[in-house]
Coordinates of C-alpha atoms and ligand atoms in Angstrom, one line a residue:
M1 CA 0.0 0.0 0.0
K2 CA 1.1 3.5 -0.6
I3 CA 0.5 5.8 2.4
G4 CA 0.6 9.6 2.3
L5 CA 0.9 11.8 5.3
I6 CA -0.2 15.5 5.8
D7 CA 0.8 17.5 8.8
V8 CA -1.9 20.2 8.6
D9 CA -0.1 22.3 11.2
G10 CA 2.8 22.7 8.8
H11 CA 5.7 20.8 10.4
R12 CA 6.0 23.3 13.3
Y13 CA 6.4 20.5 15.8
P14 CA 6.7 16.7 15.4
N15 CA 3.3 15.1 15.1
L16 CA 3.4 12.1 17.3
A17 CA 0.4 10.4 15.8
L18 CA 1.8 10.6 12.3
M19 CA 5.2 9.3 13.5
K20 CA 3.4 6.3 15.0
L21 CA 1.2 5.7 11.9
S22 CA 4.3 5.8 9.8
A23 CA 6.1 3.3 12.0
W24 CA 3.1 1.0 12.0
H25 CA 2.7 1.0 8.2
K26 CA 6.4 0.6 7.5
A27 CA 6.4 -2.4 9.8
K28 CA 3.7 -3.9 7.6
G29 CA 5.8 -3.3 4.5
D30 CA 3.8 -0.3 3.2
T31 CA 5.5 2.7 1.5
V32 CA 5.1 5.8 3.6
E33 CA 5.9 9.4 2.4
W34 CA 4.7 12.9 2.9
W35 CA 1.8 13.5 0.5
W36 CA 2.9 16.1 -2.0
S37 CA 0.8 16.0 -5.1
D38 CA -2.6 15.0 -6.5
F39 CA -0.8 13.6 -9.5
F40 CA 0.0 10.5 -7.6
H41 CA -2.3 7.9 -6.3
Y42 CA -2.4 6.9 -2.6
D43 CA -4.2 4.1 -0.9
T44 CA -4.6 6.1 2.3
V45 CA -3.8 9.6 3.2
Y46 CA -3.7 10.6 6.9
M47 CA -4.3 14.3 7.7
A48 CA -3.3 15.2 11.3
K49 CA -4.0 18.5 13.1
V50 CA -3.2 19.5 16.7
F51 CA -4.1 23.2 16.7
S52 CA -7.4 24.8 16.4
E53 CA -8.7 26.3 13.1
E54 CA -7.8 29.8 14.3
Y55 CA -4.1 28.9 14.5
S56 CA -3.9 26.2 11.9
P57 CA -6.6 26.3 9.2
D58 CA -7.6 23.0 7.6
R59 CA -6.6 22.3 4.0
P60 CA -8.4 20.7 1.2
E61 CA -8.5 16.9 1.1
P62 CA -6.3 15.2 -1.5
L63 CA -8.2 14.1 -4.6
N64 CA -6.2 11.1 -5.7
A65 CA -6.6 8.9 -2.6
D66 CA -8.8 5.9 -2.0
R67 CA -9.2 6.9 1.7
V68 CA -8.6 10.1 3.6
I69 CA -8.5 9.8 7.4
K70 CA -8.5 13.0 9.4
G71 CA -7.6 13.1 13.1
G72 CA -6.2 15.1 15.9
T73 CA -7.3 17.5 18.6
G74 CA -7.4 20.3 16.1
Y75 CA -10.4 18.8 14.4
A76 CA -12.3 18.5 17.7
I77 CA -11.9 22.1 18.8
S78 CA -14.4 24.8 18.0
L79 CA -14.7 28.4 19.0
E80 CA -17.8 29.5 21.0
N81 CA -18.0 33.1 22.3
G82 CA -14.3 33.5 22.0
R83 CA -13.5 30.3 24.0
E84 CA -12.3 27.1 22.6
R85 CA -14.5 24.0 23.1
Y86 CA -13.3 20.4 22.7
C87 CA -15.7 17.7 21.5
K88 CA -14.5 14.2 22.2
A89 CA -16.9 12.7 19.6
M90 CA -15.1 14.7 16.9
D91 CA -11.7 13.3 17.9
K92 CA -10.1 10.0 16.9
E93 CA -7.9 7.8 18.9
L94 CA -5.2 5.6 17.5
P95 CA -5.7 1.8 17.6
E96 CA -3.9 0.3 20.6
D97 CA -1.2 -1.4 18.4
V98 CA -0.4 1.9 16.7
E99 CA -0.5 3.9 20.0
H100 CA 2.1 1.7 21.6
I101 CA 4.6 1.5 18.7
Q102 CA 8.0 3.2 18.7
P103 CA 7.5 6.4 16.6
D104 CA 9.2 6.8 13.3
Y105 CA 11.5 9.7 14.2
S106 CA 12.9 9.9 10.7
L107 CA 9.8 11.9 9.6
Y108 CA 11.0 15.0 11.4
P109 CA 14.8 14.9 11.3
E110 CA 15.0 18.7 12.0
F111 CA 13.4 18.1 15.5
T112 CA 14.1 14.5 16.4
E113 CA 17.9 14.1 15.9
N114 CA 18.9 12.2 19.0
T115 CA 15.6 13.1 20.7
A116 CA 12.8 10.8 21.7
Y117 CA 9.2 12.1 22.0
G118 CA 6.4 10.5 23.9
F119 CA 3.9 10.2 26.8
L120 CA 4.4 8.1 30.0
T121 CA 1.1 9.3 31.4
R122 CA -2.2 10.8 30.1
G123 CA -4.9 12.7 31.7
C124 CA -5.2 15.3 34.4
Q125 CA -7.6 15.8 37.3
R126 CA -7.6 19.5 37.4
G127 CA -9.9 20.4 34.6
C128 CA -8.7 24.0 34.0
A129 CA -11.3 25.8 31.9
F130 CA -8.8 26.8 29.1
C131 CA -7.3 23.3 28.7
H132 CA -8.5 20.3 26.7
V133 CA -6.6 17.6 28.5
G134 CA -9.5 16.5 30.8
G135 CA -12.0 16.2 28.0
K136 CA -9.6 14.4 25.7
E137 CA -7.6 12.2 28.0
G138 CA -9.8 12.0 31.2
R139 CA -9.8 13.6 34.6
K140 CA -7.2 11.3 36.1
S141 CA -3.5 11.0 35.4
R142 CA -2.6 7.4 34.6
K143 CA 0.4 5.5 33.4
V144 CA 0.2 4.6 29.7
A145 CA 3.7 3.5 28.8
D146 CA 7.2 2.7 30.1
L147 CA 10.0 4.8 28.8
A148 CA 11.4 2.0 26.7
E149 CA 8.3 2.2 24.5
F150 CA 9.5 5.3 22.8
W151 CA 13.1 5.7 24.0
S152 CA 16.0 3.6 22.7
G153 CA 19.1 5.4 23.9
E154 CA 18.5 8.9 22.4
K155 CA 20.5 11.7 24.1
N156 CA 17.4 13.8 24.8
I157 CA 13.8 12.9 25.9
T158 CA 10.9 15.3 25.3
L159 CA 8.1 14.3 27.6
M160 CA 4.7 15.6 26.6
D161 CA 2.8 14.3 29.7
P162 CA 0.1 16.8 30.9
N163 CA 0.6 16.1 34.6
I164 CA 3.0 13.3 35.4
L165 CA 3.2 14.3 39.1
A166 CA -0.5 13.5 39.5
C167 CA 0.0 9.9 38.4
P168 CA 0.1 7.2 41.2
D169 CA 3.1 5.6 39.3
R170 CA 5.0 8.9 39.2
W171 CA 7.9 7.7 41.3
E172 CA 8.5 4.6 39.1
L173 CA 8.3 6.7 35.9
L174 CA 10.6 9.5 37.2
K175 CA 13.1 6.8 38.2
Q176 CA 13.0 5.5 34.6
L177 CA 13.7 9.0 33.3
A178 CA 16.6 9.5 35.8
A179 CA 18.1 6.1 35.0
S180 CA 18.1 6.9 31.2
G181 CA 20.9 9.4 31.7
A182 CA 19.2 11.5 28.9
Y183 CA 18.5 15.2 29.1
V184 CA 14.8 15.4 29.9
D185 CA 12.5 18.2 28.8
F186 CA 9.1 18.1 30.6
N187 CA 7.6 20.2 27.9
Q188 CA 4.1 20.4 29.2
G189 CA 5.2 21.5 32.6
L190 CA 5.3 20.1 36.1
D191 CA 2.5 20.7 38.6
I192 CA 4.2 22.8 41.4
R193 CA 1.3 22.0 43.7
L194 CA 2.3 18.3 43.7
M195 CA 6.0 18.8 44.2
D196 CA 7.6 17.3 47.3
N197 CA 11.1 17.1 48.6
D198 CA 11.7 13.6 47.2
V199 CA 10.7 14.7 43.7
A200 CA 12.7 17.9 44.0
D201 CA 15.8 15.9 45.0
L202 CA 15.3 13.4 42.2
L203 CA 15.0 16.3 39.7
S204 CA 18.1 17.8 41.1
S205 CA 20.0 14.6 40.3
M206 CA 18.6 14.3 36.8
R207 CA 19.8 15.8 33.6
V208 CA 17.1 18.3 32.9
K209 CA 17.1 20.6 29.9
C210 CA 14.6 23.1 31.3
L211 CA 12.0 22.8 34.0
H212 CA 8.6 24.2 33.0
F213 CA 5.9 25.1 35.5
A214 CA 2.7 27.1 35.2
W215 CA 0.9 29.6 37.3
D216 CA -2.2 30.1 35.3
N217 CA -4.9 31.0 37.9
P218 CA -4.3 34.3 39.7
S219 CA -6.7 33.3 42.5
E220 CA -4.5 30.4 43.5
D221 CA -1.6 31.6 45.7
L222 CA 1.3 29.4 44.7
E223 CA 4.1 31.6 46.0
R224 CA 5.0 29.2 48.9
D225 CA 5.0 26.2 46.6
F226 CA 7.4 27.9 44.2
Q227 CA 9.5 29.2 47.1
R228 CA 9.8 25.7 48.6
F229 CA 10.9 24.2 45.3
A230 CA 13.4 27.0 44.6
E231 CA 15.0 26.4 48.0
R232 CA 15.1 22.7 47.6
Y233 CA 16.2 22.3 44.0
S234 CA 19.9 22.2 44.1
R235 CA 20.9 22.8 40.5
K236 CA 21.3 26.5 39.9
D237 CA 21.6 26.6 36.1
H238 CA 20.7 29.7 34.4
R239 CA 17.2 29.8 32.8
V240 CA 16.3 26.3 34.0
K241 CA 13.1 27.2 35.7
V242 CA 10.5 28.7 33.3
V243 CA 7.0 29.4 34.6
Y244 CA 4.1 30.0 32.1
V245 CA 1.8 32.8 33.2
L246 CA -1.6 32.7 31.5
T247 CA -3.1 36.1 30.7
N248 CA -6.2 37.4 29.1
F249 CA -8.2 34.6 30.8
N250 CA -10.1 35.8 33.8
S251 CA -7.2 37.9 35.1
T252 CA -6.4 41.6 35.4
T253 CA -3.1 43.2 34.5
E254 CA -2.4 43.8 38.1
E255 CA -2.9 40.1 38.8
D256 CA -0.6 39.2 35.9
L257 CA 2.1 41.5 37.2
H258 CA 1.8 40.1 40.7
R259 CA 2.6 36.6 39.4
I260 CA 5.4 37.9 37.2
Y261 CA 7.1 39.9 39.9
T262 CA 6.7 37.2 42.5
L263 CA 8.2 34.6 40.2
R264 CA 11.1 36.8 39.2
G265 CA 11.8 37.5 42.9
L266 CA 12.0 33.8 43.6
G267 CA 14.5 33.2 40.8
Y268 CA 12.2 31.9 38.1
D269 CA 11.8 33.0 34.5
P270 CA 8.1 34.0 34.0
Y271 CA 6.9 33.5 30.5
V272 CA 3.6 35.1 29.5
M273 CA 1.1 33.1 27.5
V274 CA -1.8 35.1 26.0
Y275 CA -5.2 33.4 25.6
D276 CA -6.9 34.4 22.4
K277 CA -4.0 36.6 21.4
E278 CA -5.8 38.0 18.3
H279 CA -8.5 39.6 20.5
A280 CA -6.3 40.4 23.5
P281 CA -6.1 44.1 24.6
R282 CA -3.0 46.1 23.7
E283 CA -1.8 46.2 27.3
T284 CA -1.7 42.4 27.5
R285 CA 0.2 42.0 24.2
L286 CA 2.7 44.6 25.4
L287 CA 3.0 42.7 28.7
Q288 CA 3.9 39.6 26.7
R289 CA 6.5 41.4 24.6
W290 CA 8.1 43.0 27.7
C291 CA 8.2 39.8 29.8
N292 CA 9.2 37.3 27.2
N293 CA 12.1 39.4 25.8
R294 CA 14.8 38.8 28.3
I295 CA 16.8 41.9 27.2
I296 CA 13.8 44.2 27.8
F297 CA 12.7 42.4 30.9
N298 CA 16.1 42.7 32.5
T299 CA 16.8 46.3 31.5
V300 CA 13.3 47.7 32.2
P301 CA 12.3 45.9 35.4
D302 CA 9.0 47.7 35.9
F303 CA 6.3 47.1 33.3
R304 CA 4.7 50.5 33.8
D305 CA 7.9 52.2 32.7
Y306 CA 7.9 50.1 29.6
D307 CA 4.3 50.8 29.0
C308 CA 5.0 54.6 29.2
K309 CA 7.9 54.3 26.9
M310 CA 5.8 52.6 24.3
G311 CA 3.3 55.4 24.4
Ligands
LIG401 S1 -3.2 21.4 35.3 FE1 -2.3 21.6 33.2 S2 -2.9 19.7 32.2 FE2 -4.1 19.8 34.0 S3 -6.0 20.7 33.3 FE3 -4.7 22.4 34.1 S4 -3.6 23.2 32.3 FE4 -4.5 21.2 31.7

């Protein structure tokens, strides 16, 4: 069979589902390639999309294919009153034997050179209103794989778990990561509310590329949690602790600034995320530019000074 693949999001990030489908078809002896023209016939074309229509518009289906299969979170998200809604019925899950195959990293050599991508856990109990994880993966973090399922000695591991610290098997999984000796990037962030001294010590002993956290909800006071971790975590690398700060979602600029200044004071690097950036007020977009540009952030410590300068 001849299989065509389309990354509707435009190769901005490795699409895990496509990498797994490619590996599965290749294991069956099928020919797999990126779809590139209606002049050629394909038995099946897979179209995968992670991002919503707003960020990643759909594209026309190929004409010369016996079967076109579309899937991914991006096809299950719609916009209602300026807020994204996820509909599980519109999403597709990979069959179990595809889900648990080692991904075909050769599809994205620009990202995957010496890097393994995958999930050890799925799901999250928190149900944050702006996040689709609960609807898509369930309101409970559970183990779905061992590290060996998608890692075979690569120097780097990019872990995409939504909330590994909420998983009852977290200790076993973190130990697997530590034992790999690889540089680990927890790219969806670690839940600071679930951090304890044992995890902080294990993280201190691991090769970690960058630790990501989030402080999304201004009504939650997480200052003590961040402070406790900052004091316990013994690696003092520069720019190792990045904290996402969600803005334009039920917060005022003063509340945004409180989180930013608090995090900076504790030695973290706040990183502003803007919900619905296209419709965000000028002040929020300016806040993002000020905070996320390290040169500006370090030379103009007070946002109000920057705001005045920008007129
Ligand atoms: S804690 Fe993170 S993964 Fe869990 S629902 Fe909130 S944003 Fe999503």
